[in-house]
Tab-separated table of C-alpha atoms in Angstrom:
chain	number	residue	atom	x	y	z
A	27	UNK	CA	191.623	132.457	99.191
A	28	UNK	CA	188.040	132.225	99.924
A	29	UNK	CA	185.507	131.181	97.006
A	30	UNK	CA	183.628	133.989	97.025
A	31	UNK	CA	184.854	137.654	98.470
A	32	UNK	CA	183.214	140.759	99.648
A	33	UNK	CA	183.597	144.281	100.145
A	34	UNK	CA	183.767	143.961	104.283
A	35	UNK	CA	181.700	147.000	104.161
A	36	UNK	CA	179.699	148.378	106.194
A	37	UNK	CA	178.295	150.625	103.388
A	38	UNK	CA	176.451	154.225	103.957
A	39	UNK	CA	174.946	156.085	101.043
A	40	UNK	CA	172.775	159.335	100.797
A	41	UNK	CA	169.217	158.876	99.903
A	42	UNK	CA	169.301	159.206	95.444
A	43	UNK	CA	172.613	158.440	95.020
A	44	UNK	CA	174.345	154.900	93.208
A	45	UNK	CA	175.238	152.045	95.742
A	46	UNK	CA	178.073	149.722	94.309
A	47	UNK	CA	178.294	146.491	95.590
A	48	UNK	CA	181.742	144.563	94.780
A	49	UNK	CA	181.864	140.705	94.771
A	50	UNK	CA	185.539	138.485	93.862
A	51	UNK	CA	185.427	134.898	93.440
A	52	UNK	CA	188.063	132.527	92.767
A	53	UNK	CA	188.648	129.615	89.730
A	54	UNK	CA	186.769	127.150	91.961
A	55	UNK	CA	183.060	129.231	91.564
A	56	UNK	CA	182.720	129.748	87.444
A	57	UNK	CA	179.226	129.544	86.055
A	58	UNK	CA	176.206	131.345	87.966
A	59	UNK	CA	176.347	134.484	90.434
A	60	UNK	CA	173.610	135.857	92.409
A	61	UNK	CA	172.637	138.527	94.855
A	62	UNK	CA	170.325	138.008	97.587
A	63	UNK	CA	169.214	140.779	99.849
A	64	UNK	CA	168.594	140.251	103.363
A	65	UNK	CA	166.701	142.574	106.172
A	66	UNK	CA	167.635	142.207	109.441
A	67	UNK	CA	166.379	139.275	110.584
A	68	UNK	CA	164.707	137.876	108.015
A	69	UNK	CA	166.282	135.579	105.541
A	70	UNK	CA	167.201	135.970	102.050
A	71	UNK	CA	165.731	136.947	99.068
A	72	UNK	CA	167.591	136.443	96.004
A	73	UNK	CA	167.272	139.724	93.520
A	74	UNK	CA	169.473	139.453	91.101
A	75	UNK	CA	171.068	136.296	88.801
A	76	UNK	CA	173.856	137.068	86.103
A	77	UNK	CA	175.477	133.769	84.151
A	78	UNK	CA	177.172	135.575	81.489
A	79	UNK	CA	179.895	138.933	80.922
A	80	UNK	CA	178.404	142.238	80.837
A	81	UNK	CA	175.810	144.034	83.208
A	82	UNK	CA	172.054	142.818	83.102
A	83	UNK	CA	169.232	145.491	84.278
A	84	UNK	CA	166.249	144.951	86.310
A	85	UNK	CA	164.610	148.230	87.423
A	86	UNK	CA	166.903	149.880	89.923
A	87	UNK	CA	169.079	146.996	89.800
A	88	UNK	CA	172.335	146.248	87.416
A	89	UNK	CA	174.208	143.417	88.121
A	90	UNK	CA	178.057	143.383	86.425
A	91	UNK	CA	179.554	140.336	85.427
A	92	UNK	CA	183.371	140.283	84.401
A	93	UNK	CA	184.747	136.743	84.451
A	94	UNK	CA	188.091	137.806	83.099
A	95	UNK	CA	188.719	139.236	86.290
A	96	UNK	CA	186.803	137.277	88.113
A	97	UNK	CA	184.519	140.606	89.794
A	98	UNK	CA	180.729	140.867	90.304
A	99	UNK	CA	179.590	143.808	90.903
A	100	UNK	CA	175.789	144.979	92.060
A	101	UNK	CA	174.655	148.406	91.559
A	102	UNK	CA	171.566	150.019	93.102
A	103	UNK	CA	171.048	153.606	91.484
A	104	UNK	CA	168.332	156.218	92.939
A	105	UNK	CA	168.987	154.063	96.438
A	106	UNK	CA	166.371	154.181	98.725
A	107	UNK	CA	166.008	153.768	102.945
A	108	UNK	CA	164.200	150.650	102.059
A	109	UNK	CA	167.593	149.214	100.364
A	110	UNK	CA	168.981	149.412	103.652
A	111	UNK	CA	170.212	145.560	104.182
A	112	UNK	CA	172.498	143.290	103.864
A	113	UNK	CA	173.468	141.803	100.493
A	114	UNK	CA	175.056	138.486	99.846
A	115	UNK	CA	176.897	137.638	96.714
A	116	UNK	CA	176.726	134.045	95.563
A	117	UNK	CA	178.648	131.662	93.109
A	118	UNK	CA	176.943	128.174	91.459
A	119	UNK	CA	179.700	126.050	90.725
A	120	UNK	CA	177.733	123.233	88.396
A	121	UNK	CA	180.574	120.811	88.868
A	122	UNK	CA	180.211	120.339	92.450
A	123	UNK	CA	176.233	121.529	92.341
A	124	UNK	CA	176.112	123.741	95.535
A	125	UNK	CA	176.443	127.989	96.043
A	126	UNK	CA	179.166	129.674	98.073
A	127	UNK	CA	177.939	132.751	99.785
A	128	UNK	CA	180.502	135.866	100.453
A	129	UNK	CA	179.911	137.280	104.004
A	130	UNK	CA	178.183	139.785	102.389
A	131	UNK	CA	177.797	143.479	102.916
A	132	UNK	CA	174.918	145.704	105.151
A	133	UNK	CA	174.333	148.778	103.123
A	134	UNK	CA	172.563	151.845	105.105
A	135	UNK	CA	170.649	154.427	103.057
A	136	UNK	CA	170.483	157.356	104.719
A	137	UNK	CA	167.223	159.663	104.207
B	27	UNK	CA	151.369	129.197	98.815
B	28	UNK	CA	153.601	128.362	101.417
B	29	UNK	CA	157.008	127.857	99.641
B	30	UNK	CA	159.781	126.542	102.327
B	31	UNK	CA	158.398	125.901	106.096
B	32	UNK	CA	160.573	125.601	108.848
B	33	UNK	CA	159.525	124.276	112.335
B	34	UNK	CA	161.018	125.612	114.974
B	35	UNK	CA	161.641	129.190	114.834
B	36	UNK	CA	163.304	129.432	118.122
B	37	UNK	CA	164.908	126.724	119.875
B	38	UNK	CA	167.361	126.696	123.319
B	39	UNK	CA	169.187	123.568	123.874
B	40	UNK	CA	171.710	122.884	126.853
B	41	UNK	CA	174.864	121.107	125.779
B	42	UNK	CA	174.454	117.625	124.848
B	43	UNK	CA	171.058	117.936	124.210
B	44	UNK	CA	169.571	116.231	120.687
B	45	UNK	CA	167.129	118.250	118.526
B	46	UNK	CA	165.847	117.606	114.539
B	47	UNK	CA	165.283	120.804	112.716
B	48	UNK	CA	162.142	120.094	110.284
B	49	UNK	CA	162.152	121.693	106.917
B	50	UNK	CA	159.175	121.261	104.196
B	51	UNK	CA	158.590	122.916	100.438
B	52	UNK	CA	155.604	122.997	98.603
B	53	UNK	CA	157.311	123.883	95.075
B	54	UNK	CA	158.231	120.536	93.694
B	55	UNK	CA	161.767	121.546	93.834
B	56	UNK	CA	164.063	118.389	93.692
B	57	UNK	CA	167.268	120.373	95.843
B	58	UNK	CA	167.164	120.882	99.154
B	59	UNK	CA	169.849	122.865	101.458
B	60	UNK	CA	170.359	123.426	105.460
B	61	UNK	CA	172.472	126.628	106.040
B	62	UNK	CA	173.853	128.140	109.178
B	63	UNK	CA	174.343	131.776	109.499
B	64	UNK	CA	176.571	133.329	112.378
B	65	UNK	CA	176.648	137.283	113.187
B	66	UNK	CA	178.900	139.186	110.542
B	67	UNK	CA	179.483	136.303	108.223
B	68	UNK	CA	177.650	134.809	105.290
B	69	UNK	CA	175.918	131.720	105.072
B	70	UNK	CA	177.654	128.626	105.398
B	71	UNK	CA	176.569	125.108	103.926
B	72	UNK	CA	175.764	122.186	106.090
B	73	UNK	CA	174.535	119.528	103.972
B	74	UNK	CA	172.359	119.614	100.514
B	75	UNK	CA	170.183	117.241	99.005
B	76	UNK	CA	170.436	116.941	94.923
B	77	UNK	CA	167.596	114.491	94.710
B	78	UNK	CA	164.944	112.593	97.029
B	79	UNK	CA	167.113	110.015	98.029
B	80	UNK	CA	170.709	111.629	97.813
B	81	UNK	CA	172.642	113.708	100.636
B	82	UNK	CA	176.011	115.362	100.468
B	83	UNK	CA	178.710	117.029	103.036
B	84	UNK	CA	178.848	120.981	102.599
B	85	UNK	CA	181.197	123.035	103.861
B	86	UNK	CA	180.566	122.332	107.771
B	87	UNK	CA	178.819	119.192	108.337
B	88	UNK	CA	180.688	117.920	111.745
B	89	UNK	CA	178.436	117.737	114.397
B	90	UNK	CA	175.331	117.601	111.862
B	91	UNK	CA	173.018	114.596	110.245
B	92	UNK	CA	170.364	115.022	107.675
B	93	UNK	CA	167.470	113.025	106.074
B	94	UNK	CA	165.700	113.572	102.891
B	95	UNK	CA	162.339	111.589	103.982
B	96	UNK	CA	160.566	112.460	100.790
B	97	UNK	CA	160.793	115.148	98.288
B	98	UNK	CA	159.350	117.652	100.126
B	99	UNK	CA	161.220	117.486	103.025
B	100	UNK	CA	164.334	117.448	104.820
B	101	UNK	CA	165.206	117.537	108.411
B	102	UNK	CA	169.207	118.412	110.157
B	103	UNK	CA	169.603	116.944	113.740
B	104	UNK	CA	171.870	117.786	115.940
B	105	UNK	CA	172.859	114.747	117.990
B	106	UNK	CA	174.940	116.312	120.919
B	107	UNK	CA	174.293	120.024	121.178
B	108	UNK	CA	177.516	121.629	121.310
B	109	UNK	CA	177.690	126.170	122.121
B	110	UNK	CA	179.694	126.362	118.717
B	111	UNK	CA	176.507	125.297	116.963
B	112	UNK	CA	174.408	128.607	118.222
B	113	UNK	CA	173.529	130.169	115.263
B	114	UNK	CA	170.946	130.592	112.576
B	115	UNK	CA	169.968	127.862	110.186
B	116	UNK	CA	168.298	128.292	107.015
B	117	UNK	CA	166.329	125.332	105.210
B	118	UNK	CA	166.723	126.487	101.427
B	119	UNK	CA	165.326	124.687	98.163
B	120	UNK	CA	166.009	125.313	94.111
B	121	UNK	CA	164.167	123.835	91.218
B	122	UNK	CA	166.607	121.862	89.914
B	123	UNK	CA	170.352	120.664	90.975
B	124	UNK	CA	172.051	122.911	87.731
B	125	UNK	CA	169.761	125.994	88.796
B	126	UNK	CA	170.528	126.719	91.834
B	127	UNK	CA	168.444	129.958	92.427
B	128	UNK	CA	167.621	129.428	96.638
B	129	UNK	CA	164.583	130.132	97.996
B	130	UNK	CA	164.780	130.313	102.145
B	131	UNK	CA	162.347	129.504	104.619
B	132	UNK	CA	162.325	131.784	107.677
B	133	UNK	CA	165.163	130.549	109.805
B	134	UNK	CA	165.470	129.200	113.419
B	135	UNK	CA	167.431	130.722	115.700
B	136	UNK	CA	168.974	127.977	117.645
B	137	UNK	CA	171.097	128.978	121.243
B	138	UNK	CA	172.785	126.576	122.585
B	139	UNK	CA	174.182	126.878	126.675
């Protein structure tokens, strides 16, 4: 099993509505999860961190955190062309102090 | 503010050819990371840099060296060029080693014939 899983995508949403973006990881990545957004290319930017259960708001943005079941979740409500990217989903594993990166998933917002 | 510089954006290199990626940060950040990014997939780690002075293996690090000359920088060569290393890199830095939040420079896209 990889470390870190993502929805293969690709991902098409009207213009207003919710995007969900779905994120597994495995025992190996445990403490720190992040979302980075990426235009084409460009390189990263992260936009989201979430180290603890529950969701955690920032504007448009809620990130989901369930460590029971091991699921990170990224939701983008009101989604806009501009979202249009791809978005990576990250897990900090303390122990062994380096991020794995799922293969992330290009979202299209369509006006 | 500059934050992460990498030099070169664009590089071709014929098999068996040697190149050194150059990567520099401005933030004080003690971490450093070198990336590589192929089409469809996520980004892959090469080799990181906890501290000035300290390297370790990623995930893919055959066919890669690294130095971390001073804090503020840290360079990946490739010693023999080989096509399965065409890809993207990505120099990356963090504040410190149990924060990892990454901040990227701009990439080189590296083809290699």
């Amino acid at each position: 099993q990889k470390e870190v899983e993502q929805n293969s995508g690709p991902l098409s949403v009207p213009e207003g509505a919710i995007a969900s973006l779905n994120c597994t990881y495995s025992d190996r990545v445990s403490q720190s999860f992040f979302w980075y957004r990426q235009y084409s290319g460009k390189s990263p930017e992260l936009i989201m961190s979430i180290y603890s259960n529950g969701d955690k708001e920032d504007g448009r943005f809620t990130a989901q955190l369930n460590k029971a079941s091991q699921y990170v979740s990224l939701l983008i409500r009101d989604s806009q062309p501009s979202d249009s990217a791809t978005y990576l989903c990250a897990g900090y594993n303390t122990n062994a102090g380096k991020s794995t990166f799922g293969d992330g998933t290009t979202l299209t917002v369509k006006p | 503010n500059a934050g992460v510089t990498q030099t070169p954006k664009f590089q071709v290199l014929k098999t068996g050819q040697s190149m050194t990626l150059q990567c520099a940060q401005d933030m004080n950040h003690n971490s450093m990371y070198w990336y590589r990014q192929d089409p469809g997939m996520g980004l892959r780690l090469i080799y990181y840099s906890a501290s000035e002075g300290t390297t370790d293996k990623g995930e893919v690090p055959n066919g890669y060296n690294v130095s971390r000359l001073n804090k503020r920088e840290f360079s990946l060569r490739l010693e023999s060029a080989a096509p399965s290393q065409t890809s993207v890199y990505f120099c990356a830095s963090s504040d410190t080693f149990s924060n990892e939040k990454l901040f990227f420079g701009s990439g080189t896209q590296l083809s290699v014939l």
